[in-house]
């Protein structure tokens, strides 16, 4: 590089494409401007949404070469002007990198807008934090911001044993709701331990009938983390003014019984965490930190790999080879 500019290691892509195109990048050392912090990365989570950005499934502004990934935990190395909430040496995290024109997380150093960075609670393992960020923040948006779940209401969480689903069970129970869930029979005990009152085997031929028996007056909030999005069944189970939250399954195109929907005053609300504004992410960030501090929810399985394995991790997610397992890339290059 001319001029002897200092370079830092990153892992990413030069264009939209397949996971096979992910490779090492040597990028100029980033410098934080006003309102920004420089984060020395310790751990980076790999999410399905990262594969959507990399492949172009989720269209967004990108600057190439691009380090992949959005969720990073690390240590503040420098702060820009007008940054009062962070100090050098402080642990911090972010879940807003790698899209909308922002640099990606899979790098040794990355600049983060201070309004999109949050303090890491004392004593929290950075790897566990990185693994928990996306499931907890997504669950918080589904339960609170979009589901509007209230105390005493009934919520049904499909895919209750998955990472987002299990985090949603914990949150819903903490909100004073009555929680129903579906999961594999072997995961029923896990879901109940998290706070589900009843767990239905998703392989049951009459899941809808079991749910109607459990909630004859209807279900106030339905959150399908599995991506199946059976809206015909969901509308039929909805309570008056029930809310159906759609948050996964980018290629699904279900039938929506509109007449029944509006006659119940029910609604279908979709969201992608990538579309959340800074203000909309602030409350989930507080919820994430509370869950990390209290250890009320943590991923059951975390696979630690070196930063260089980002391409492998994307391939595993796209192949469905690591269901239920969170992959975390370590900047130390030391797999655990």
C-alpha atoms as a PDB file:
ATOM      1  CA  UNK A   1       0.000   0.000   0.000  1.00  0.00           C
ATOM      2  CA  UNK A   2       1.482   3.329  -1.014  1.00  0.00           C
ATOM      3  CA  UNK A   3       2.343   5.797   1.697  1.00  0.00           C
ATOM      4  CA  UNK A   4       2.963   3.069   4.275  1.00  0.00           C
ATOM      5  CA  UNK A   5      -0.597   3.241   5.617  1.00  0.00           C
ATOM      6  CA  UNK A   6      -1.190   0.962   8.591  1.00  0.00           C
ATOM      7  CA  UNK A   7      -3.446  -1.960   7.678  1.00  0.00           C
ATOM      8  CA  UNK A   8      -5.734  -4.125   9.783  1.00  0.00           C
ATOM      9  CA  UNK A   9      -7.018  -7.622   9.167  1.00  0.00           C
ATOM     10  CA  UNK A  10     -10.610  -8.204   8.136  1.00  0.00           C
ATOM     11  CA  UNK A  11     -12.567 -11.030   6.509  1.00  0.00           C
ATOM     12  CA  UNK A  12     -15.164 -10.242   3.885  1.00  0.00           C
ATOM     13  CA  UNK A  13     -16.055  -9.805   0.237  1.00  0.00           C
ATOM     14  CA  UNK A  14     -15.360  -7.563  -2.734  1.00  0.00           C
ATOM     15  CA  UNK A  15     -18.869  -7.907  -4.172  1.00  0.00           C
ATOM     16  CA  UNK A  16     -22.201  -9.628  -3.602  1.00  0.00           C
ATOM     17  CA  UNK A  17     -21.911 -13.364  -4.045  1.00  0.00           C
ATOM     18  CA  UNK A  18     -21.584 -16.748  -2.425  1.00  0.00           C
ATOM     19  CA  UNK A  19     -19.947 -17.718   0.844  1.00  0.00           C
ATOM     20  CA  UNK A  20     -17.046 -19.126  -1.172  1.00  0.00           C
ATOM     21  CA  UNK A  21     -16.066 -15.549  -2.073  1.00  0.00           C
ATOM     22  CA  UNK A  22     -15.389 -14.571   1.541  1.00  0.00           C
ATOM     23  CA  UNK A  23     -11.651 -14.079   2.021  1.00  0.00           C
ATOM     24  CA  UNK A  24      -9.101 -12.168   4.047  1.00  0.00           C
ATOM     25  CA  UNK A  25      -9.012  -8.431   3.505  1.00  0.00           C
ATOM     26  CA  UNK A  26      -6.286  -5.990   4.523  1.00  0.00           C
ATOM     27  CA  UNK A  27      -7.997  -2.658   5.119  1.00  0.00           C
ATOM     28  CA  UNK A  28      -6.644   0.737   6.147  1.00  0.00           C
ATOM     29  CA  UNK A  29      -6.733   1.240   9.907  1.00  0.00           C
ATOM     30  CA  UNK A  30     -10.060   2.954  10.656  1.00  0.00           C
ATOM     31  CA  UNK A  31     -10.154   6.283  12.462  1.00  0.00           C
ATOM     32  CA  UNK A  32     -13.162   7.424  14.439  1.00  0.00           C
ATOM     33  CA  UNK A  33     -14.692  10.760  13.671  1.00  0.00           C
ATOM     34  CA  UNK A  34     -17.001  12.892  15.807  1.00  0.00           C
ATOM     35  CA  UNK A  35     -19.704  10.808  17.477  1.00  0.00           C
ATOM     36  CA  UNK A  36     -17.894   7.533  16.837  1.00  0.00           C
ATOM     37  CA  UNK A  37     -15.859   4.980  18.767  1.00  0.00           C
ATOM     38  CA  UNK A  38     -13.110   2.627  17.644  1.00  0.00           C
ATOM     39  CA  UNK A  39     -13.795  -0.927  18.767  1.00  0.00           C
ATOM     40  CA  UNK A  40     -11.061  -3.556  19.044  1.00  0.00           C
ATOM     41  CA  UNK A  41     -13.068  -6.651  18.257  1.00  0.00           C
ATOM     42  CA  UNK A  42     -12.958  -9.703  20.512  1.00  0.00           C
ATOM     43  CA  UNK A  43     -15.866 -11.770  19.193  1.00  0.00           C
ATOM     44  CA  UNK A  44     -18.214 -11.648  16.207  1.00  0.00           C
ATOM     45  CA  UNK A  45     -21.480 -13.576  15.876  1.00  0.00           C
ATOM     46  CA  UNK A  46     -22.531 -15.113  12.570  1.00  0.00           C
ATOM     47  CA  UNK A  47     -26.245 -14.751  11.784  1.00  0.00           C
ATOM     48  CA  UNK A  48     -28.538 -15.854   8.978  1.00  0.00           C
ATOM     49  CA  UNK A  49     -29.179 -12.195   8.251  1.00  0.00           C
ATOM     50  CA  UNK A  50     -25.459 -11.787   7.504  1.00  0.00           C
ATOM     51  CA  UNK A  51     -25.833 -14.315   4.692  1.00  0.00           C
ATOM     52  CA  UNK A  52     -28.822 -12.355   3.366  1.00  0.00           C
ATOM     53  CA  UNK A  53     -26.718  -9.181   3.187  1.00  0.00           C
ATOM     54  CA  UNK A  54     -23.699 -10.907   1.633  1.00  0.00           C
ATOM     55  CA  UNK A  55     -25.801 -12.633  -1.052  1.00  0.00           C
ATOM     56  CA  UNK A  56     -28.014  -9.643  -1.864  1.00  0.00           C
ATOM     57  CA  UNK A  57     -31.197 -11.299  -0.555  1.00  0.00           C
ATOM     58  CA  UNK A  58     -31.566  -8.288   1.732  1.00  0.00           C
ATOM     59  CA  UNK A  59     -30.857  -5.243  -0.451  1.00  0.00           C
ATOM     60  CA  UNK A  60     -28.906  -2.557   1.364  1.00  0.00           C
ATOM     61  CA  UNK A  61     -26.216   0.013   0.690  1.00  0.00           C
ATOM     62  CA  UNK A  62     -22.764  -1.570   0.914  1.00  0.00           C
ATOM     63  CA  UNK A  63     -19.240  -0.242   0.522  1.00  0.00           C
ATOM     64  CA  UNK A  64     -16.735  -2.723  -0.890  1.00  0.00           C
ATOM     65  CA  UNK A  65     -14.435  -4.250   0.107  1.00  0.00           C
ATOM     66  CA  UNK A  66     -16.729  -5.164   2.982  1.00  0.00           C
ATOM     67  CA  UNK A  67     -16.011  -7.101   6.157  1.00  0.00           C
ATOM     68  CA  UNK A  68     -19.026  -9.359   6.737  1.00  0.00           C
ATOM     69  CA  UNK A  69     -21.100  -9.408   9.912  1.00  0.00           C
ATOM     70  CA  UNK A  70     -23.032  -7.070  12.173  1.00  0.00           C
ATOM     71  CA  UNK A  71     -22.741  -8.237  15.801  1.00  0.00           C
ATOM     72  CA  UNK A  72     -19.440  -7.534  17.542  1.00  0.00           C
ATOM     73  CA  UNK A  73     -18.190  -7.382  21.119  1.00  0.00           C
ATOM     74  CA  UNK A  74     -14.891  -5.794  22.043  1.00  0.00           C
ATOM     75  CA  UNK A  75     -12.984  -3.063  23.845  1.00  0.00           C
ATOM     76  CA  UNK A  76     -13.135   0.664  23.143  1.00  0.00           C
ATOM     77  CA  UNK A  77      -9.745   1.698  21.774  1.00  0.00           C
ATOM     78  CA  UNK A  78     -10.493   5.335  20.950  1.00  0.00           C
ATOM     79  CA  UNK A  79     -13.364   7.817  21.043  1.00  0.00           C
ATOM     80  CA  UNK A  80     -14.181  10.688  18.738  1.00  0.00           C
ATOM     81  CA  UNK A  81     -15.234  14.208  19.627  1.00  0.00           C
ATOM     82  CA  UNK A  82     -18.617  14.584  21.339  1.00  0.00           C
ATOM     83  CA  UNK A  83     -18.553  11.017  22.713  1.00  0.00           C
ATOM     84  CA  UNK A  84     -19.234  11.107  26.452  1.00  0.00           C
ATOM     85  CA  UNK A  85     -20.800   7.692  27.081  1.00  0.00           C
ATOM     86  CA  UNK A  86     -17.698   5.560  26.506  1.00  0.00           C
ATOM     87  CA  UNK A  87     -14.102   5.574  27.701  1.00  0.00           C
ATOM     88  CA  UNK A  88     -11.013   3.854  26.362  1.00  0.00           C
ATOM     89  CA  UNK A  89     -10.669   0.339  27.758  1.00  0.00           C
ATOM     90  CA  UNK A  90     -14.407  -0.141  28.299  1.00  0.00           C
ATOM     91  CA  UNK A  91     -16.186  -3.257  27.031  1.00  0.00           C
ATOM     92  CA  UNK A  92     -18.850  -2.557  24.424  1.00  0.00           C
ATOM     93  CA  UNK A  93     -20.998  -4.189  21.776  1.00  0.00           C
ATOM     94  CA  UNK A  94     -22.905  -3.315  18.645  1.00  0.00           C
ATOM     95  CA  UNK A  95     -25.440  -5.038  16.396  1.00  0.00           C
ATOM     96  CA  UNK A  96     -25.596  -2.513  13.567  1.00  0.00           C
ATOM     97  CA  UNK A  97     -22.545  -3.167  11.390  1.00  0.00           C
ATOM     98  CA  UNK A  98     -22.080  -4.470   7.862  1.00  0.00           C
ATOM     99  CA  UNK A  99     -25.103  -2.928   6.144  1.00  0.00           C
ATOM    100  CA  UNK A 100     -26.623   0.483   5.324  1.00  0.00           C
ATOM    101  CA  UNK A 101     -23.177   1.736   4.308  1.00  0.00           C
ATOM    102  CA  UNK A 102     -21.529   0.888   7.621  1.00  0.00           C
ATOM    103  CA  UNK A 103     -18.317  -1.189   7.878  1.00  0.00           C
ATOM    104  CA  UNK A 104     -18.614  -4.847   8.832  1.00  0.00           C
ATOM    105  CA  UNK A 105     -17.812  -6.522  12.128  1.00  0.00           C
ATOM    106  CA  UNK A 106     -15.401  -9.281  11.114  1.00  0.00           C
ATOM    107  CA  UNK A 107     -12.215  -7.282  11.567  1.00  0.00           C
ATOM    108  CA  UNK A 108      -9.655  -6.582  14.251  1.00  0.00           C
ATOM    109  CA  UNK A 109     -10.722  -2.935  14.465  1.00  0.00           C
ATOM    110  CA  UNK A 110     -13.956  -1.279  13.397  1.00  0.00           C
ATOM    111  CA  UNK A 111     -15.465   2.183  13.733  1.00  0.00           C
ATOM    112  CA  UNK A 112     -18.944   2.311  15.251  1.00  0.00           C
ATOM    113  CA  UNK A 113     -21.342   5.237  15.565  1.00  0.00           C
ATOM    114  CA  UNK A 114     -21.550   5.791  19.307  1.00  0.00           C
ATOM    115  CA  UNK A 115     -25.345   5.852  19.141  1.00  0.00           C
ATOM    116  CA  UNK A 116     -25.195   2.278  17.837  1.00  0.00           C
ATOM    117  CA  UNK A 117     -22.801   1.031  20.527  1.00  0.00           C
ATOM    118  CA  UNK A 118     -23.782  -0.173  23.995  1.00  0.00           C
ATOM    119  CA  UNK A 119     -21.776  -0.900  27.140  1.00  0.00           C
ATOM    120  CA  UNK A 120     -20.962  -4.519  27.886  1.00  0.00           C
ATOM    121  CA  UNK A 121     -21.998  -5.286  31.479  1.00  0.00           C
ATOM    122  CA  UNK A 122     -19.161  -6.081  33.855  1.00  0.00           C
ATOM    123  CA  UNK A 123     -18.320  -9.749  34.178  1.00  0.00           C
ATOM    124  CA  UNK A 124     -20.123 -10.881  31.033  1.00  0.00           C
ATOM    125  CA  UNK A 125     -18.209 -13.295  28.790  1.00  0.00           C
ATOM    126  CA  UNK A 126     -17.700 -11.546  25.413  1.00  0.00           C
ATOM    127  CA  UNK A 127     -18.283 -14.794  23.527  1.00  0.00           C
ATOM    128  CA  UNK A 128     -21.578 -15.464  25.288  1.00  0.00           C
ATOM    129  CA  UNK A 129     -22.579 -11.845  24.722  1.00  0.00           C
ATOM    130  CA  UNK A 130     -21.806 -12.015  21.004  1.00  0.00           C
ATOM    131  CA  UNK A 131     -23.840 -15.210  20.693  1.00  0.00           C
ATOM    132  CA  UNK A 132     -26.794 -13.721  22.576  1.00  0.00           C
ATOM    133  CA  UNK A 133     -27.072 -10.307  20.913  1.00  0.00           C
ATOM    134  CA  UNK A 134     -29.082 -11.211  17.832  1.00  0.00           C
ATOM    135  CA  UNK A 135     -31.522 -13.694  19.408  1.00  0.00           C
ATOM    136  CA  UNK A 136     -32.218 -11.444  22.396  1.00  0.00           C
ATOM    137  CA  UNK A 137     -32.611  -8.234  20.395  1.00  0.00           C
ATOM    138  CA  UNK A 138     -34.834  -9.929  17.817  1.00  0.00           C
ATOM    139  CA  UNK A 139     -36.970 -11.499  20.542  1.00  0.00           C
ATOM    140  CA  UNK A 140     -37.310  -8.144  22.304  1.00  0.00           C
ATOM    141  CA  UNK A 141     -38.478  -6.440  19.124  1.00  0.00           C
ATOM    142  CA  UNK A 142     -40.971  -9.239  18.461  1.00  0.00           C
ATOM    143  CA  UNK A 143     -42.386  -9.401  21.991  1.00  0.00           C
ATOM    144  CA  UNK A 144     -42.388  -5.717  22.903  1.00  0.00           C
ATOM    145  CA  UNK A 145     -42.118  -3.350  19.950  1.00  0.00           C
ATOM    146  CA  UNK A 146     -44.151  -5.304  17.404  1.00  0.00           C
ATOM    147  CA  UNK A 147     -46.144  -7.748  19.492  1.00  0.00           C
ATOM    148  CA  UNK A 148     -47.039  -5.178  22.153  1.00  0.00           C
ATOM    149  CA  UNK A 149     -47.421  -8.058  24.590  1.00  0.00           C
ATOM    150  CA  UNK A 150     -49.120  -7.106  27.839  1.00  0.00           C
ATOM    151  CA  UNK A 151     -49.409  -8.695  31.255  1.00  0.00           C
ATOM    152  CA  UNK A 152     -52.063 -11.402  31.337  1.00  0.00           C
ATOM    153  CA  UNK A 153     -52.173 -11.853  27.571  1.00  0.00           C
ATOM    154  CA  UNK A 154     -51.599 -15.182  25.851  1.00  0.00           C
ATOM    155  CA  UNK A 155     -48.671 -15.528  23.470  1.00  0.00           C
ATOM    156  CA  UNK A 156     -47.831 -18.449  21.191  1.00  0.00           C
ATOM    157  CA  UNK A 157     -44.196 -18.853  20.150  1.00  0.00           C
ATOM    158  CA  UNK A 158     -43.594 -21.281  17.300  1.00  0.00           C
ATOM    159  CA  UNK A 159     -40.080 -22.697  17.297  1.00  0.00           C
ATOM    160  CA  UNK A 160     -39.778 -22.224  21.038  1.00  0.00           C
ATOM    161  CA  UNK A 161     -36.577 -24.249  21.412  1.00  0.00           C
ATOM    162  CA  UNK A 162     -34.608 -22.220  18.863  1.00  0.00           C
ATOM    163  CA  UNK A 163     -32.426 -19.322  19.846  1.00  0.00           C
ATOM    164  CA  UNK A 164     -34.881 -16.511  19.077  1.00  0.00           C
ATOM    165  CA  UNK A 165     -37.860 -18.580  20.205  1.00  0.00           C
ATOM    166  CA  UNK A 166     -36.364 -19.571  23.552  1.00  0.00           C
ATOM    167  CA  UNK A 167     -35.252 -15.992  24.240  1.00  0.00           C
ATOM    168  CA  UNK A 168     -38.799 -14.878  23.402  1.00  0.00           C
ATOM    169  CA  UNK A 169     -40.245 -17.378  25.909  1.00  0.00           C
ATOM    170  CA  UNK A 170     -38.067 -15.899  28.664  1.00  0.00           C
ATOM    171  CA  UNK A 171     -39.033 -12.337  27.759  1.00  0.00           C
ATOM    172  CA  UNK A 172     -42.744 -13.091  27.404  1.00  0.00           C
ATOM    173  CA  UNK A 173     -42.835 -14.847  30.768  1.00  0.00           C
ATOM    174  CA  UNK A 174     -41.020 -11.903  32.365  1.00  0.00           C
ATOM    175  CA  UNK A 175     -43.731  -9.597  30.977  1.00  0.00           C
ATOM    176  CA  UNK A 176     -46.371 -11.540  32.889  1.00  0.00           C
ATOM    177  CA  UNK A 177     -47.861 -13.244  29.840  1.00  0.00           C
ATOM    178  CA  UNK A 178     -49.204 -16.766  29.538  1.00  0.00           C
ATOM    179  CA  UNK A 179     -46.791 -18.526  27.185  1.00  0.00           C
ATOM    180  CA  UNK A 180     -47.614 -21.336  24.771  1.00  0.00           C
ATOM    181  CA  UNK A 181     -44.928 -22.781  22.524  1.00  0.00           C
ATOM    182  CA  UNK A 182     -44.284 -25.447  19.933  1.00  0.00           C
ATOM    183  CA  UNK A 183     -41.084 -27.467  19.732  1.00  0.00           C
ATOM    184  CA  UNK A 184     -39.810 -30.986  19.242  1.00  0.00           C
ATOM    185  CA  UNK A 185     -41.058 -33.351  21.940  1.00  0.00           C
ATOM    186  CA  UNK A 186     -37.569 -33.689  23.372  1.00  0.00           C
ATOM    187  CA  UNK A 187     -37.358 -29.919  23.922  1.00  0.00           C
ATOM    188  CA  UNK A 188     -40.633 -29.555  25.830  1.00  0.00           C
ATOM    189  CA  UNK A 189     -38.912 -29.637  29.214  1.00  0.00           C
ATOM    190  CA  UNK A 190     -36.418 -26.981  28.125  1.00  0.00           C
ATOM    191  CA  UNK A 191     -39.203 -24.653  26.983  1.00  0.00           C
ATOM    192  CA  UNK A 192     -41.156 -25.180  30.198  1.00  0.00           C
ATOM    193  CA  UNK A 193     -38.078 -24.460  32.287  1.00  0.00           C
ATOM    194  CA  UNK A 194     -37.820 -21.118  30.452  1.00  0.00           C
ATOM    195  CA  UNK A 195     -41.409 -20.199  31.295  1.00  0.00           C
ATOM    196  CA  UNK A 196     -43.752 -21.857  28.791  1.00  0.00           C
ATOM    197  CA  UNK A 197     -46.975 -23.106  30.370  1.00  0.00           C
ATOM    198  CA  UNK A 198     -47.721 -25.586  27.590  1.00  0.00           C
ATOM    199  CA  UNK A 199     -45.521 -26.961  24.810  1.00  0.00           C
ATOM    200  CA  UNK A 200     -46.989 -28.669  21.749  1.00  0.00           C
ATOM    201  CA  UNK A 201     -45.003 -31.073  19.600  1.00  0.00           C
ATOM    202  CA  UNK A 202     -44.681 -29.316  16.258  1.00  0.00           C
ATOM    203  CA  UNK A 203     -44.976 -32.709  14.554  1.00  0.00           C
ATOM    204  CA  UNK A 204     -48.472 -33.181  16.003  1.00  0.00           C
ATOM    205  CA  UNK A 205     -50.997 -33.530  13.179  1.00  0.00           C
ATOM    206  CA  UNK A 206     -53.345 -31.090  14.914  1.00  0.00           C
ATOM    207  CA  UNK A 207     -51.182 -28.311  16.340  1.00  0.00           C
ATOM    208  CA  UNK A 208     -53.962 -25.789  15.682  1.00  0.00           C
ATOM    209  CA  UNK A 209     -56.466 -27.932  17.597  1.00  0.00           C
ATOM    210  CA  UNK A 210     -54.098 -28.250  20.552  1.00  0.00           C
ATOM    211  CA  UNK A 211     -53.599 -24.501  20.595  1.00  0.00           C
ATOM    212  CA  UNK A 212     -57.339 -23.873  20.453  1.00  0.00           C
ATOM    213  CA  UNK A 213     -57.805 -26.202  23.421  1.00  0.00           C
ATOM    214  CA  UNK A 214     -55.097 -24.323  25.336  1.00  0.00           C
ATOM    215  CA  UNK A 215     -56.470 -20.891  24.421  1.00  0.00           C
ATOM    216  CA  UNK A 216     -60.189 -21.172  23.561  1.00  0.00           C
ATOM    217  CA  UNK A 217     -60.643 -17.388  23.730  1.00  0.00           C
ATOM    218  CA  UNK A 218     -57.896 -16.888  21.167  1.00  0.00           C
ATOM    219  CA  UNK A 219     -54.215 -15.967  21.168  1.00  0.00           C
ATOM    220  CA  UNK A 220     -53.260 -12.331  21.648  1.00  0.00           C
ATOM    221  CA  UNK A 221     -49.775 -12.479  20.130  1.00  0.00           C
ATOM    222  CA  UNK A 222     -48.346 -15.107  17.787  1.00  0.00           C
ATOM    223  CA  UNK A 223     -44.633 -15.151  16.968  1.00  0.00           C
ATOM    224  CA  UNK A 224     -43.429 -17.689  14.410  1.00  0.00           C
ATOM    225  CA  UNK A 225     -39.660 -17.977  14.569  1.00  0.00           C
ATOM    226  CA  UNK A 226     -39.640 -21.056  12.319  1.00  0.00           C
ATOM    227  CA  UNK A 227     -40.337 -19.202   9.070  1.00  0.00           C
ATOM    228  CA  UNK A 228     -43.343 -21.376   8.183  1.00  0.00           C
ATOM    229  CA  UNK A 229     -45.746 -18.420   8.432  1.00  0.00           C
ATOM    230  CA  UNK A 230     -49.041 -20.318   8.200  1.00  0.00           C
ATOM    231  CA  UNK A 231     -51.212 -17.219   8.253  1.00  0.00           C
ATOM    232  CA  UNK A 232     -54.469 -19.081   7.563  1.00  0.00           C
ATOM    233  CA  UNK A 233     -54.056 -21.018  10.801  1.00  0.00           C
ATOM    234  CA  UNK A 234     -52.686 -18.006  12.682  1.00  0.00           C
ATOM    235  CA  UNK A 235     -55.672 -15.810  11.824  1.00  0.00           C
ATOM    236  CA  UNK A 236     -58.041 -18.583  12.844  1.00  0.00           C
ATOM    237  CA  UNK A 237     -56.375 -18.758  16.262  1.00  0.00           C
ATOM    238  CA  UNK A 238     -56.157 -15.014  16.833  1.00  0.00           C
ATOM    239  CA  UNK A 239     -58.039 -13.349  19.653  1.00  0.00           C
ATOM    240  CA  UNK A 240     -59.937 -10.143  18.927  1.00  0.00           C
ATOM    241  CA  UNK A 241     -57.263  -7.550  18.096  1.00  0.00           C
ATOM    242  CA  UNK A 242     -54.658 -10.294  18.087  1.00  0.00           C
ATOM    243  CA  UNK A 243     -51.230  -9.544  16.638  1.00  0.00           C
ATOM    244  CA  UNK A 244     -49.363 -11.924  14.345  1.00  0.00           C
ATOM    245  CA  UNK A 245     -45.650 -11.127  14.175  1.00  0.00           C
ATOM    246  CA  UNK A 246     -43.697 -12.246  11.115  1.00  0.00           C
ATOM    247  CA  UNK A 247     -39.910 -12.147  11.430  1.00  0.00           C
ATOM    248  CA  UNK A 248     -38.408 -14.915   9.311  1.00  0.00           C
ATOM    249  CA  UNK A 249     -38.878 -16.811   6.052  1.00  0.00           C
ATOM    250  CA  UNK A 250     -37.857 -14.265   3.383  1.00  0.00           C
ATOM    251  CA  UNK A 251     -39.085 -16.484   0.547  1.00  0.00           C
ATOM    252  CA  UNK A 252     -42.408 -17.535   2.090  1.00  0.00           C
ATOM    253  CA  UNK A 253     -45.660 -16.438   0.410  1.00  0.00           C
ATOM    254  CA  UNK A 254     -48.560 -17.693   2.553  1.00  0.00           C
ATOM    255  CA  UNK A 255     -52.282 -17.197   1.992  1.00  0.00           C
ATOM    256  CA  UNK A 256     -53.818 -14.461   4.148  1.00  0.00           C
ATOM    257  CA  UNK A 257     -57.567 -14.732   4.929  1.00  0.00           C
ATOM    258  CA  UNK A 258     -58.193 -11.012   4.841  1.00  0.00           C
ATOM    259  CA  UNK A 259     -61.904 -11.096   5.658  1.00  0.00           C
ATOM    260  CA  UNK A 260     -61.400 -13.066   8.849  1.00  0.00           C
ATOM    261  CA  UNK A 261     -58.425 -10.903   9.740  1.00  0.00           C
ATOM    262  CA  UNK A 262     -60.240  -7.589   9.621  1.00  0.00           C
ATOM    263  CA  UNK A 263     -63.421  -8.909  11.216  1.00  0.00           C
ATOM    264  CA  UNK A 264     -61.331  -9.868  14.244  1.00  0.00           C
ATOM    265  CA  UNK A 265     -59.580  -6.476  14.240  1.00  0.00           C
ATOM    266  CA  UNK A 266     -56.426  -8.572  14.053  1.00  0.00           C
ATOM    267  CA  UNK A 267     -53.182  -7.575  12.378  1.00  0.00           C
ATOM    268  CA  UNK A 268     -50.085  -9.049  10.782  1.00  0.00           C
ATOM    269  CA  UNK A 269     -46.891  -7.184  11.555  1.00  0.00           C
ATOM    270  CA  UNK A 270     -43.620  -7.986   9.818  1.00  0.00           C
ATOM    271  CA  UNK A 271     -40.209  -6.685  10.751  1.00  0.00           C
ATOM    272  CA  UNK A 272     -36.551  -7.123   9.960  1.00  0.00           C
ATOM    273  CA  UNK A 273     -34.105  -6.060  12.646  1.00  0.00           C
ATOM    274  CA  UNK A 274     -32.017  -4.421   9.926  1.00  0.00           C
ATOM    275  CA  UNK A 275     -34.778  -1.844   9.437  1.00  0.00           C
ATOM    276  CA  UNK A 276     -34.905  -0.787  13.084  1.00  0.00           C
ATOM    277  CA  UNK A 277     -33.951   2.812  13.792  1.00  0.00           C
ATOM    278  CA  UNK A 278     -31.442   3.879  16.419  1.00  0.00           C
ATOM    279  CA  UNK A 279     -34.280   4.712  18.799  1.00  0.00           C
ATOM    280  CA  UNK A 280     -36.038   1.410  18.073  1.00  0.00           C
ATOM    281  CA  UNK A 281     -32.850  -0.496  18.930  1.00  0.00           C
ATOM    282  CA  UNK A 282     -32.258   1.337  22.210  1.00  0.00           C
ATOM    283  CA  UNK A 283     -34.906  -0.450  24.284  1.00  0.00           C
ATOM    284  CA  UNK A 284     -33.927  -3.918  23.024  1.00  0.00           C
ATOM    285  CA  UNK A 285     -30.305  -3.048  23.846  1.00  0.00           C
ATOM    286  CA  UNK A 286     -31.317  -2.373  27.434  1.00  0.00           C
ATOM    287  CA  UNK A 287     -33.240  -5.658  27.456  1.00  0.00           C
ATOM    288  CA  UNK A 288     -30.215  -7.516  26.066  1.00  0.00           C
ATOM    289  CA  UNK A 289     -27.967  -6.126  28.786  1.00  0.00           C
ATOM    290  CA  UNK A 290     -30.486  -7.048  31.467  1.00  0.00           C
ATOM    291  CA  UNK A 291     -30.646 -10.611  30.167  1.00  0.00           C
ATOM    292  CA  UNK A 292     -26.852 -10.818  29.991  1.00  0.00           C
ATOM    293  CA  UNK A 293     -26.449  -9.480  33.527  1.00  0.00           C
ATOM    294  CA  UNK A 294     -29.139 -11.713  35.018  1.00  0.00           C
ATOM    295  CA  UNK A 295     -28.166 -14.668  32.817  1.00  0.00           C
ATOM    296  CA  UNK A 296     -31.887 -15.248  32.291  1.00  0.00           C
ATOM    297  CA  UNK A 297     -31.174 -16.616  28.811  1.00  0.00           C
ATOM    298  CA  UNK A 298     -28.028 -17.862  27.078  1.00  0.00           C
ATOM    299  CA  UNK A 299     -27.566 -19.944  23.924  1.00  0.00           C
ATOM    300  CA  UNK A 300     -27.479 -23.659  24.653  1.00  0.00           C
ATOM    301  CA  UNK A 301     -24.701 -24.310  22.140  1.00  0.00           C
ATOM    302  CA  UNK A 302     -21.896 -21.973  21.061  1.00  0.00           C
ATOM    303  CA  UNK A 303     -19.323 -23.014  18.479  1.00  0.00           C
ATOM    304  CA  UNK A 304     -16.136 -20.962  18.702  1.00  0.00           C
ATOM    305  CA  UNK A 305     -14.052 -20.586  15.538  1.00  0.00           C
ATOM    306  CA  UNK A 306     -11.246 -18.274  14.403  1.00  0.00           C
ATOM    307  CA  UNK A 307     -12.061 -15.083  12.531  1.00  0.00           C
ATOM    308  CA  UNK A 308     -10.707 -16.590   9.317  1.00  0.00           C
ATOM    309  CA  UNK A 309     -13.542 -19.158   9.310  1.00  0.00           C
ATOM    310  CA  UNK A 310     -16.230 -16.623   8.388  1.00  0.00           C
ATOM    311  CA  UNK A 311     -16.729 -18.205   4.954  1.00  0.00           C
ATOM    312  CA  UNK A 312     -17.075 -21.660   6.458  1.00  0.00           C
ATOM    313  CA  UNK A 313     -19.584 -20.309   8.982  1.00  0.00           C
ATOM    314  CA  UNK A 314     -21.741 -18.752   6.255  1.00  0.00           C
ATOM    315  CA  UNK A 315     -21.699 -22.054   4.360  1.00  0.00           C
ATOM    316  CA  UNK A 316     -22.787 -23.950   7.471  1.00  0.00           C
ATOM    317  CA  UNK A 317     -25.720 -21.624   8.108  1.00  0.00           C
ATOM    318  CA  UNK A 318     -26.894 -21.718   4.519  1.00  0.00           C
ATOM    319  CA  UNK A 319     -26.692 -25.518   4.487  1.00  0.00           C
ATOM    320  CA  UNK A 320     -28.721 -25.767   7.700  1.00  0.00           C
ATOM    321  CA  UNK A 321     -25.861 -27.704   9.292  1.00  0.00           C
ATOM    322  CA  UNK A 322     -25.773 -25.893  12.645  1.00  0.00           C
ATOM    323  CA  UNK A 323     -29.402 -25.566  13.727  1.00  0.00           C
ATOM    324  CA  UNK A 324     -29.688 -24.362  17.295  1.00  0.00           C
ATOM    325  CA  UNK A 325     -25.968 -23.599  17.506  1.00  0.00           C
ATOM    326  CA  UNK A 326     -24.558 -20.086  17.570  1.00  0.00           C
ATOM    327  CA  UNK A 327     -21.258 -19.601  15.731  1.00  0.00           C
ATOM    328  CA  UNK A 328     -18.922 -17.011  17.205  1.00  0.00           C
ATOM    329  CA  UNK A 329     -15.702 -15.962  15.495  1.00  0.00           C
ATOM    330  CA  UNK A 330     -12.801 -15.055  17.769  1.00  0.00           C
ATOM    331  CA  UNK A 331     -10.380 -12.317  16.795  1.00  0.00           C
ATOM    332  CA  UNK A 332      -7.686 -14.122  18.778  1.00  0.00           C
ATOM    333  CA  UNK A 333      -7.692 -16.850  16.093  1.00  0.00           C
ATOM    334  CA  UNK A 334      -7.947 -19.421  18.905  1.00  0.00           C
ATOM    335  CA  UNK A 335     -10.916 -21.781  18.481  1.00  0.00           C
ATOM    336  CA  UNK A 336     -12.527 -23.019  21.679  1.00  0.00           C
END
